Coordinates of C-alpha atoms in Angstrom, one line a residue:
X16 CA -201.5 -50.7 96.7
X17 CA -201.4 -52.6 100.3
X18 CA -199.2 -54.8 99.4
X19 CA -196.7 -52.4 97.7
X20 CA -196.7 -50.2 100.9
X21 CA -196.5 -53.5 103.2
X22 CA -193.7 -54.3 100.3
X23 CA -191.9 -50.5 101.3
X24 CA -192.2 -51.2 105.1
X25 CA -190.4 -54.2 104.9
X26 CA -187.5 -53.0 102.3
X27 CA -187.4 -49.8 104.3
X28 CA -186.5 -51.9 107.8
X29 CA -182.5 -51.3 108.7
X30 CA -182.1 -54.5 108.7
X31 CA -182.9 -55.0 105.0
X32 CA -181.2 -52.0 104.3
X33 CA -178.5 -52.5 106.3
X34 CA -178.2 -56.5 104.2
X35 CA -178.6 -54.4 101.0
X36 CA -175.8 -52.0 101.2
X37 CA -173.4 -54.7 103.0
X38 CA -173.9 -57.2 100.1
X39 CA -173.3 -54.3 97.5
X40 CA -170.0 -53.2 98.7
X41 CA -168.9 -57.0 98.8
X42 CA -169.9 -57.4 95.9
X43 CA -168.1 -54.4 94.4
X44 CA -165.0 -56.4 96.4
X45 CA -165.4 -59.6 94.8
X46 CA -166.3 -58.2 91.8
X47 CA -163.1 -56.3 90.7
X48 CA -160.8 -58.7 92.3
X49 CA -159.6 -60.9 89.4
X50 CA -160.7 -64.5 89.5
X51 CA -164.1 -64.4 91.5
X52 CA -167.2 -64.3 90.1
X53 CA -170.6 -63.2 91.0
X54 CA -172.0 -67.0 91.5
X55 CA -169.0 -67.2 93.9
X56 CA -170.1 -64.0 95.7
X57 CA -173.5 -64.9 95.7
X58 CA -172.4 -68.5 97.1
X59 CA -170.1 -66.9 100.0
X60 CA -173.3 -64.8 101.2
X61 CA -175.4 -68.3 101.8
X62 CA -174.6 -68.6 105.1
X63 CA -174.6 -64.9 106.1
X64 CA -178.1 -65.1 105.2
X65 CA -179.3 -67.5 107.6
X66 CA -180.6 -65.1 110.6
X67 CA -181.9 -62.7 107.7
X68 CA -185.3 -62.3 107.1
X69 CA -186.2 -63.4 103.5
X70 CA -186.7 -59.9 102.3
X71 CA -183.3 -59.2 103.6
X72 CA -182.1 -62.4 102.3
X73 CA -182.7 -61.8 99.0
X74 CA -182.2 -58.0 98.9
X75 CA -178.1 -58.6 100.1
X76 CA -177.6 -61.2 97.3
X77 CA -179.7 -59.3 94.7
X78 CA -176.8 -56.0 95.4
X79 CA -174.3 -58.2 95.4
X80 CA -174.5 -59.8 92.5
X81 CA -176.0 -56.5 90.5
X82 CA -172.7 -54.9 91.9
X83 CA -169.7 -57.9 91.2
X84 CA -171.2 -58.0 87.7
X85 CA -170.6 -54.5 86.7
X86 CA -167.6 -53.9 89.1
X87 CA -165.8 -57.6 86.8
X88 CA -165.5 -54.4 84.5
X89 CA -162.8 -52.7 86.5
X90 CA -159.7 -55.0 86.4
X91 CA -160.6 -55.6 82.2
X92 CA -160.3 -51.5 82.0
X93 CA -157.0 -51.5 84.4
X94 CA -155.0 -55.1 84.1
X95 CA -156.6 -56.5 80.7
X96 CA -158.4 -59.2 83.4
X97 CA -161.9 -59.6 83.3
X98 CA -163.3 -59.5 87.1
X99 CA -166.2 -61.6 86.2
X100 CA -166.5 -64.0 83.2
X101 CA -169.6 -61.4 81.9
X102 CA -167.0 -58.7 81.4
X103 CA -164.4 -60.8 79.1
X104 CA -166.9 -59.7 76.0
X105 CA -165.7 -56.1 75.8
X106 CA -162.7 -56.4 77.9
X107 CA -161.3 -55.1 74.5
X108 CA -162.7 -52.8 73.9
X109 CA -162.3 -51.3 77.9
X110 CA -158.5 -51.8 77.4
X111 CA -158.2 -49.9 73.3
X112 CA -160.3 -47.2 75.2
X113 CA -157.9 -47.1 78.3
X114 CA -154.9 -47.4 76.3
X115 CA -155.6 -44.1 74.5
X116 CA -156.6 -42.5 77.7
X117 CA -160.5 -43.1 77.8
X118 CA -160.8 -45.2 81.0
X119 CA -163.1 -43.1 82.9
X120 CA -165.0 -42.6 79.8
X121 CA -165.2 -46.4 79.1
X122 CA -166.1 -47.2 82.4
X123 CA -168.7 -44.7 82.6
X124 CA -170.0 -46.2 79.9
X125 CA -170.5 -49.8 81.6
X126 CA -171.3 -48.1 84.7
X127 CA -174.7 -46.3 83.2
X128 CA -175.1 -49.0 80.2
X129 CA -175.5 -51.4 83.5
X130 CA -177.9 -49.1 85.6
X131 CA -180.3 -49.0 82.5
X132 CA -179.8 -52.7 82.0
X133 CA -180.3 -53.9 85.2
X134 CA -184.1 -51.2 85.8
X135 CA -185.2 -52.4 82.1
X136 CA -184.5 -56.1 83.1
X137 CA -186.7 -54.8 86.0
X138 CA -189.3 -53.3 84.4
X139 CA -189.9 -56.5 82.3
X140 CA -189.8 -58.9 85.5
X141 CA -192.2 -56.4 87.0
X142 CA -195.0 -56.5 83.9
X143 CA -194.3 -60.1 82.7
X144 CA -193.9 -62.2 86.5
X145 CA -196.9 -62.2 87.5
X146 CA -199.5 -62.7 84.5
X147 CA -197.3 -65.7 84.1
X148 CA -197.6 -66.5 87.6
X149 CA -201.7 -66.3 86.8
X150 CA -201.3 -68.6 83.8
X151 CA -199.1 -70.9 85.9
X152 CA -201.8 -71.5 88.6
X153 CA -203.2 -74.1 86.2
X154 CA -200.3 -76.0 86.6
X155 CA -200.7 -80.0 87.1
X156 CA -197.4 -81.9 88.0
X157 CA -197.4 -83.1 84.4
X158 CA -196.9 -79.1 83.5
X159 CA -193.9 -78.7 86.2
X160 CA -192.2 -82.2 84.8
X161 CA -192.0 -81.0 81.1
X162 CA -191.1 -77.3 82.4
X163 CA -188.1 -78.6 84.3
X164 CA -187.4 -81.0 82.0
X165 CA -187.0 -78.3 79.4
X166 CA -184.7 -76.8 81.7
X167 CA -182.6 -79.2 82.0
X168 CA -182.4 -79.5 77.7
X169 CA -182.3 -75.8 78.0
X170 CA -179.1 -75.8 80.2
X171 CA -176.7 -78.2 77.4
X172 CA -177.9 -75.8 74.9
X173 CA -176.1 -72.9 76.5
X174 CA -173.4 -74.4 77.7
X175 CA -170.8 -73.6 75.6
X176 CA -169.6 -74.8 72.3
X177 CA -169.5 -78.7 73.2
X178 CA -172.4 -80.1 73.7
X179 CA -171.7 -83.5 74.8
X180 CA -169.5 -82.0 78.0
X181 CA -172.7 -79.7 79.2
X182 CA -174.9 -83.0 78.9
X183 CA -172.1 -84.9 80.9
X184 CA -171.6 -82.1 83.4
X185 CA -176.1 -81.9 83.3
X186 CA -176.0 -85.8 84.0
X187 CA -173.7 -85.5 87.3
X188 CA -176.0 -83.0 88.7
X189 CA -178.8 -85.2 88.0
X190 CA -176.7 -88.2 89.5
X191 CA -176.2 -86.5 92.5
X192 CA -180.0 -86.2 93.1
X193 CA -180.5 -89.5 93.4
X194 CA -178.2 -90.0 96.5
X195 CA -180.2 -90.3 99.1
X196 CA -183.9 -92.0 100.0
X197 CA -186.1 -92.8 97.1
X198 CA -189.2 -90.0 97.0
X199 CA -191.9 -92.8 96.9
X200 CA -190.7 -95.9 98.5
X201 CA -187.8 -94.5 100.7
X202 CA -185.7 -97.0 99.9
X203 CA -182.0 -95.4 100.1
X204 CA -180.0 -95.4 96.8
X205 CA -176.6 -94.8 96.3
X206 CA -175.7 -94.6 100.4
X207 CA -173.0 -96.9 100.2
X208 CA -174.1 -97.9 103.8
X209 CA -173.2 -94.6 105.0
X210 CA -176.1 -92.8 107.1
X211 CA -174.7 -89.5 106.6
X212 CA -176.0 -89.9 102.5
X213 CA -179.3 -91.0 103.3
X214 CA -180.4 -87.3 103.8
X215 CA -179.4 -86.5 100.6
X216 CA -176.3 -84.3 99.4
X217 CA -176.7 -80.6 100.6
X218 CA -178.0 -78.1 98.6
X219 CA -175.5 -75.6 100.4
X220 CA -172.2 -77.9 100.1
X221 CA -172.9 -78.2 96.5
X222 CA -173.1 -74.5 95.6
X223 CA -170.4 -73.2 97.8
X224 CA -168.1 -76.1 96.4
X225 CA -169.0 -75.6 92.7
X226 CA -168.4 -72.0 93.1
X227 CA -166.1 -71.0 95.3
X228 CA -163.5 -73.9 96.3
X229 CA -163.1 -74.9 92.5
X230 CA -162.6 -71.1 91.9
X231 CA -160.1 -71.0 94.8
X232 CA -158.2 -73.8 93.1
X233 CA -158.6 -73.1 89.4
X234 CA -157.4 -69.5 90.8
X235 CA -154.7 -70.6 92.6
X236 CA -152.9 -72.2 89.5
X237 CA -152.3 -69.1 88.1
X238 CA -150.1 -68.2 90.7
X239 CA -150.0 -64.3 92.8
X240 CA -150.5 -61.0 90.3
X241 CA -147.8 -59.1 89.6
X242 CA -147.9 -55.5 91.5
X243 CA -148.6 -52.7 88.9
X244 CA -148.7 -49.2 88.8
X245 CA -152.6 -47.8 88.6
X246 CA -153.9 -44.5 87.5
X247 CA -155.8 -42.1 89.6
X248 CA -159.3 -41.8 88.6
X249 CA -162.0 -38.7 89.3
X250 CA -165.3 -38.9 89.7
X251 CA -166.1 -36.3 87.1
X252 CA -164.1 -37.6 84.7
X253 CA -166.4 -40.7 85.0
X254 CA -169.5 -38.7 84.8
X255 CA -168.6 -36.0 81.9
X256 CA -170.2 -36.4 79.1
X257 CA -172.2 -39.8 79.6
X258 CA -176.0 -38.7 79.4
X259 CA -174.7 -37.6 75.7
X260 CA -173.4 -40.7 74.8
X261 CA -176.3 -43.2 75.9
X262 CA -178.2 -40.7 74.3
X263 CA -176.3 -40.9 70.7
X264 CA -176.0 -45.0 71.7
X265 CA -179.6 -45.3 72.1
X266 CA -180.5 -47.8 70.0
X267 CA -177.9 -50.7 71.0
X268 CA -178.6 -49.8 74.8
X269 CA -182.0 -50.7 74.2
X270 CA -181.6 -53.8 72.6
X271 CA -178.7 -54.8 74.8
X272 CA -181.1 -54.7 77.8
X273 CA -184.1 -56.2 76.1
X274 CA -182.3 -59.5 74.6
X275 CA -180.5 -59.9 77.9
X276 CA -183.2 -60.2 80.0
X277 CA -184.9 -62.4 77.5
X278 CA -181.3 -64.6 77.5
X279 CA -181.3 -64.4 81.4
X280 CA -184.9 -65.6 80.9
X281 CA -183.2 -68.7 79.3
X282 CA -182.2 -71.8 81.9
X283 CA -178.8 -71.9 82.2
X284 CA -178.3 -69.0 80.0
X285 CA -177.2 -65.9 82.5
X286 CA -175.2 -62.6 82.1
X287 CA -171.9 -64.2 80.5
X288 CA -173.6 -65.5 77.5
X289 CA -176.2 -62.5 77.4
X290 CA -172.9 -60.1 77.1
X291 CA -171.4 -62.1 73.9
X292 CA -174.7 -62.5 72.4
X293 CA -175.5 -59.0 72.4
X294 CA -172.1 -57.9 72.0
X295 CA -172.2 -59.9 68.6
X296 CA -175.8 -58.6 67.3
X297 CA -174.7 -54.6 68.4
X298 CA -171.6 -55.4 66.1
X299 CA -174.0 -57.1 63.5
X300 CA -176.1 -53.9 63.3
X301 CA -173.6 -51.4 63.8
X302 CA -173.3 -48.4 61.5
X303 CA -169.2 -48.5 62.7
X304 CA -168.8 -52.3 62.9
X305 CA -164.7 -51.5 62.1
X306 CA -164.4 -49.4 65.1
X307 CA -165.4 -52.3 67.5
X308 CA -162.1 -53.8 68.8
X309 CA -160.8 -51.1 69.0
X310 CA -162.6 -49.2 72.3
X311 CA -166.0 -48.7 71.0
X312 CA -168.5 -46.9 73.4
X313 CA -171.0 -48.2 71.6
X314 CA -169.9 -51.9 71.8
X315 CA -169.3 -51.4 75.6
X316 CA -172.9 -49.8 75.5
X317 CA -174.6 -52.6 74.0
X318 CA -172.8 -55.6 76.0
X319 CA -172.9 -53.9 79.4
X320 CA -176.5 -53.4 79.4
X321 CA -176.9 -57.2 78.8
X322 CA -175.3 -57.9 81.9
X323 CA -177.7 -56.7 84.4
X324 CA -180.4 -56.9 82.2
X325 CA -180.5 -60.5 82.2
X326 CA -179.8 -61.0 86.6
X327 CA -183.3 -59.5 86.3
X328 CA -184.5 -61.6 83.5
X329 CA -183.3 -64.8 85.1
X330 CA -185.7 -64.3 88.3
X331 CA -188.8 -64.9 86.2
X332 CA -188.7 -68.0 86.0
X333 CA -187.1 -68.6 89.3
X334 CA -189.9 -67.0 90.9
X335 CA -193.0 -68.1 88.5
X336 CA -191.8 -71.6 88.1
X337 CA -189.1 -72.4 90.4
X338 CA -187.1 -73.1 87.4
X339 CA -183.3 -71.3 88.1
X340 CA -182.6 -69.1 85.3
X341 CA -179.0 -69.3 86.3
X342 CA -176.5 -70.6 89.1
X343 CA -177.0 -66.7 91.1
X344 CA -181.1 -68.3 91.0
X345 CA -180.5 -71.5 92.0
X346 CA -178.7 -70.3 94.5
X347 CA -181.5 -68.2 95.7
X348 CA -183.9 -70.9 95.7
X349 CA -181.7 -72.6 97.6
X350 CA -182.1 -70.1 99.8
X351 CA -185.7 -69.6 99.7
X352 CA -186.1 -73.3 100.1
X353 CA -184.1 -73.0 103.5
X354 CA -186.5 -70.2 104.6
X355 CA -189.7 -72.1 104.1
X356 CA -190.9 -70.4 100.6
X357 CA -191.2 -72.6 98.3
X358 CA -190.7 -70.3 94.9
X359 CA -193.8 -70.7 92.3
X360 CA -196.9 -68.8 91.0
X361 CA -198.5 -69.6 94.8
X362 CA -195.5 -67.4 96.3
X363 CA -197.6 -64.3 94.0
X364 CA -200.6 -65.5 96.1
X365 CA -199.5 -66.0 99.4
X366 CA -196.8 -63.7 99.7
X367 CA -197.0 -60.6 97.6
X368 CA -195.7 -58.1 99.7
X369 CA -192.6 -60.5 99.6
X370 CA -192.7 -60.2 95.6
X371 CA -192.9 -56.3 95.2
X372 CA -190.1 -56.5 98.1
X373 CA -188.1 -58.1 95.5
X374 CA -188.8 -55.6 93.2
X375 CA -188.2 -52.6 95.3
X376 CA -184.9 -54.2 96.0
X377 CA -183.6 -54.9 92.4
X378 CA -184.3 -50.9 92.2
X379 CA -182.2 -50.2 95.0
X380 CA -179.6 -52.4 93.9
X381 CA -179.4 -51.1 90.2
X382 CA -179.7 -47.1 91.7
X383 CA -177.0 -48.3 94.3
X384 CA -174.4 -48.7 91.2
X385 CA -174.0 -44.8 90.5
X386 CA -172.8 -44.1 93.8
X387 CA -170.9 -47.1 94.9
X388 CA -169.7 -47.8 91.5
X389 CA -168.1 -44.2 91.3
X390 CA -166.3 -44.9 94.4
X391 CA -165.3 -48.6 93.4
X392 CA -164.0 -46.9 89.9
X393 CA -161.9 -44.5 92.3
X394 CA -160.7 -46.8 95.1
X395 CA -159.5 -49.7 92.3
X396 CA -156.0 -48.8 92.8
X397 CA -156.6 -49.9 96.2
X398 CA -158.9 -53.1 95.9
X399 CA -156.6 -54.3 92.8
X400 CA -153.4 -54.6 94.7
X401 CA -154.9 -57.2 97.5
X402 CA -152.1 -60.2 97.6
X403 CA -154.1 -63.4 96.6
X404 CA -151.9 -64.9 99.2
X405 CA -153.9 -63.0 101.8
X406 CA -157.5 -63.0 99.6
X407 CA -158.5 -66.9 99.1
X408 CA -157.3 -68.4 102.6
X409 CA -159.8 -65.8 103.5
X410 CA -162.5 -66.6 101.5
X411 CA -161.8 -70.4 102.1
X412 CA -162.1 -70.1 105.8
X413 CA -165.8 -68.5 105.3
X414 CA -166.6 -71.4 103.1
X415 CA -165.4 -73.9 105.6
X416 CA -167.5 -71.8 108.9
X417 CA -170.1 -71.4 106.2
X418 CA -171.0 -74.8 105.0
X419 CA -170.8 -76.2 108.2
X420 CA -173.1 -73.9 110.0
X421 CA -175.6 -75.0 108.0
X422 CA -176.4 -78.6 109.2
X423 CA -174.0 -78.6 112.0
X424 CA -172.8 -81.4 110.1
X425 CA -169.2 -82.4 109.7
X426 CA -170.4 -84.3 106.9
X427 CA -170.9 -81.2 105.0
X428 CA -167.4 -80.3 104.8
X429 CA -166.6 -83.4 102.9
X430 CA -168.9 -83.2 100.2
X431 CA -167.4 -79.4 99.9
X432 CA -164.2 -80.9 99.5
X433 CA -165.2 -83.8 96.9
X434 CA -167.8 -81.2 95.0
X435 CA -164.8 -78.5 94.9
X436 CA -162.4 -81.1 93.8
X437 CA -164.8 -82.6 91.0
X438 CA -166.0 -79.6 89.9
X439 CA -162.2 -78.0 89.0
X440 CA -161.3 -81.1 87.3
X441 CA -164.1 -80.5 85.3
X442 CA -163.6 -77.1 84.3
X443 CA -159.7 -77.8 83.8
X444 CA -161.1 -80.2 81.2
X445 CA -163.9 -78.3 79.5
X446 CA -166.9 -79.0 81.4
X447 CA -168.9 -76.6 83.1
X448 CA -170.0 -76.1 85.9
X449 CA -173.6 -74.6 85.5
X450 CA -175.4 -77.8 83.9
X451 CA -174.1 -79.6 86.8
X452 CA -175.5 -77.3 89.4
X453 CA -178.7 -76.7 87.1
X454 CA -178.6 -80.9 87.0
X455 CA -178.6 -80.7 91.2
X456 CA -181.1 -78.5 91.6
X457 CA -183.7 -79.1 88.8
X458 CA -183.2 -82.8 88.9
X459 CA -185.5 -83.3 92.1
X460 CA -188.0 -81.5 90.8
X461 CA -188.4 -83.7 87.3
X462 CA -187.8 -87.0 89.7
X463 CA -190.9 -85.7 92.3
X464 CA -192.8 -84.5 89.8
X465 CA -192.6 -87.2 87.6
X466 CA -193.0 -90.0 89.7
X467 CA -196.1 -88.2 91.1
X468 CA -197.6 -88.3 87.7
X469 CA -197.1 -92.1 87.3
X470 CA -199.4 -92.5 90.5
X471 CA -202.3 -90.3 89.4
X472 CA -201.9 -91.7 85.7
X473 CA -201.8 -95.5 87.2
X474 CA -198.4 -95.7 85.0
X475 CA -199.6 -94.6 81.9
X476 CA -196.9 -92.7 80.3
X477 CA -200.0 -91.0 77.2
X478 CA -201.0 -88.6 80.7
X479 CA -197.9 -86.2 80.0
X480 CA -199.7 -85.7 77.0
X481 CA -203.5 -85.5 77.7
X482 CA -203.4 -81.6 79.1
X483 CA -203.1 -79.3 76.6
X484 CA -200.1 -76.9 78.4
X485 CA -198.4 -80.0 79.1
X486 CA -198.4 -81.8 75.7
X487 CA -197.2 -78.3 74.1
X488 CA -194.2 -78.4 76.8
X489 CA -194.0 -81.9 75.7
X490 CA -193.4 -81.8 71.9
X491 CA -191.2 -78.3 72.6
X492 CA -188.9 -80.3 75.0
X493 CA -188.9 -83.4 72.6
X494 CA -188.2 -81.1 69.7
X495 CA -185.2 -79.6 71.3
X496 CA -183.6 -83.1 72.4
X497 CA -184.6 -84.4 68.5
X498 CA -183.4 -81.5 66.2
X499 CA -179.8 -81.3 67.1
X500 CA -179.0 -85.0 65.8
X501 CA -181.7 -84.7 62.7
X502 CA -179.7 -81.5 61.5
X503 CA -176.4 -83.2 62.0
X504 CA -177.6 -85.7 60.1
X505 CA -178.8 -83.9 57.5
X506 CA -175.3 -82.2 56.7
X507 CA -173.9 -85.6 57.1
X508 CA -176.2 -86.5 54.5
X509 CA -175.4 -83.4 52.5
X510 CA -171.5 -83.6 52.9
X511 CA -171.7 -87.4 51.4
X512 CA -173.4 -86.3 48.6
X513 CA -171.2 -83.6 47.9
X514 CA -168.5 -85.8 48.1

């Protein structure tokens, strides 16, 4: 109880407040503008953060994210373009429903569907955070290796339907890691003589580059929106009649918010896929699978509530472990890591009122939607007809002030250049972007943790395996790098004798 009311004096400072309610209305901005994303909101509020108290840090990109996620829904309902990649599963079903005159109702529906995603998701990060943090105390550096290491297999998993161009995009990030001084020896690798690489590549250049100069590019190929005529909206057209319909749509909204915070859970995983996957299973289990397509409150229901649910979901391990759940969480240990907390089942120790902070703030932020999501719904005519022409030098001048601020480092602004560069080729050629952040940021941890190993186990490679937690982390990380080629090869197998 003392460290929940320490937790409610430091949420209920002004400037914490202040962070929280400033990051939610940008991130009802970015949000409904077509072509940025919530990683690229989060990324743009990196350097705004640095004076902030961690509390406050946290609490602005917690809103802002929570808000850009649901507000992506806003251009799918009005121009058929999703706002954030996690609103391109029902975009459908938004534009059927607005079509025949239901667009307050349908965004209603995402509007509440993602309040109760986003507390459930909550809820479960609440109960489940920190008896894992209690089990994770016993935690040997063999433990952390195999952990991260099964984030890292985790991340090619999810990202998308090749495989081979999430390990290559993984295997970049991990490259990138080793720039820099060896952990043990300090010997420099991969400095190319220059003295600027022997600290390493920032943390902060890397994010911001990944997710907001390759989205200014990829963004800018598409060339200005065309100016369209937008209908008026009232706030109780939005309201009427919701509390019946989540009512009647029980059932999917429940699931949808379970199974994505268990997805957000998932390393590399995050809303977008959390909003097709349970998108697919409401349709799977649906009593009126042939309605879906064709502006389905249940479908929007089902999918929307995954979307929060799993921003919530994807703090437990980023919190218990230090394992990112997904690029928004790496990018908040990023900025933990610049604040001096290193994130882990310790942080539940040392800092607790800093945990239930972080709870009391994921409330705020998911109560915060009803209010400021009305308004966003009402004021989209507005927000929709910003000129890109005016929008991304914008956002690419806070990037520039942003990355440099902070190092101080005119280095910094080249490795945003060459990161924003690489990382739009790459996703103009299929390959994501998240395994390669995921690669930069979990990639130190298996190098440190591995290496320090090898010196308490005098090189003996059998020590990963002697613990008990560690040699189950072991064969589970094994058996997910192992049974993708044994079951290709068992349909080879199976198609040759077919044949």
């Amino acid at each position: 109880m003392d460290n929940f009311i320490q937790a409610m004096t430091l949420v209920a400072s002004w400037e914490v407040l202040a962070a929280i309610g400033l990051g939610a209305v940008f991130g009802l901005f970015v949000g409904a503008t077509p072509g940025l994303s919530a990683t690229m909101a989060a990324a743009l509020l990196v350097p705004l953060t640095f004076p902030l108290s961690p509390v406050a840090a946290i609490g602005a990109i917690v809103a802002c994210t929570a808000m850009s996620i649901f507000a992506g829904d806003i251009p799918a309902a009005f121009l058929r373009i999703p706002g954030t990649p996690a609103s391109a599963a029902y975009m459908n079903e938004l534009q059927a429903m607005s079509e025949r005159g239901e667009m307050a109702k349908g965004l209603g529906n995402s509007m509440f569907a993602a309040v109760v995603g986003g507390l459930v998701g909550t809820a479960v990060l609440i109960l489940v955070a920190p008896q894992l943090a209690n089990f994770a105390l016993s935690f040997s550096s063999y433990e952390y290796f195999w952990l991260a290491l099964l984030g890292l297999s985790c991340a090619t998993l999810v990202a998308g339907a090749d495989k081979l161009k999430g390990a290559v995009s993984l295997a970049l990030g991990v490259f990138v890691t080793l720039i820099g001084l060896d952990v043990v020896t300090g010997t420099p690798r991969y400095t190319f003589g220059l003295v600027d690489l022997q600290a390493g590549i920032s943390l902060i250049a890397v994010l911001i580059g990944a997710f907001a100069i390759a989205e200014i590019m990829r963004s800018s190929q598409s060339g200005i929106r065309k100016q369209v005529d937008l209908p008026r909206i009232g706030a109780g057209a939005i309201v009427k009649g919701q509390g019946g319909t989540l009512w009647r749509h029980k059932v999917p909204l429940a699931r949808g918010s379970f199974l994505g915070t268990v997805i957000g859970a998932l390393p590399g995983a995050g809303p977008d896929i959390a909003a097709w996957i349970a998108y697919a299973i409401s349709m799977r289990f649906s009593r009126n699978p042939e309605k879906y397509g064709r502006g389905s409150s249940e479908a929007v229901i089902g999918a929307g509530s995954a979307n929060n649910a799993a921003l919530a979901g994807a703090y437990v391990p980023a919190l218990v472990f230090g394992i990112p759940g997904d690029s928004i969480t790496a990018i908040v240990i990023g900025v933990l890591l610049i604040k001096g907390l290193q994130p882990g089942p310790l942080v539940f120790v040392t800092s607790p009122d800093l945990i239930n902070a972080i709870y009391i703030v994921f409330i705020l932020a998911n109560l915060l939607i009803l209010p400021l999501g009305i308004v966003a719904i009402m004021a989209a005519r507005r927000v929709l007809s910003v000129r890109a022409g005016f929008l991304y030098p914008a956002i690419l001048l806070l990037c520039i002030i942003g990355t440099f601020a902070t190092n101080n480092a005119l280095f910094d602004l080249w490795t945003l250049c060459a990161i924003g560069v690489l990382v739009w080729i790459m996703n103009a050629n299929d390959y994501p972007a998240a395994p390669f952040v995921l690669g930069v940021v979990l990639g130190a941890i298996v190098e440190q943790n591995f290496m320090t190993s090898m010196l308490m186990s005098d090189g003996r490679l059998t020590a990963f395996f002697t613990r008990p937690i560690a040699a189950v982390l072991g064969i589970i990380t094994l058996t997910v790098w192992l049974l993708p080629p044994v079951l290709a090869l068992r349909r080879l197998v199976r198609r040759h004798k077919t044949a």
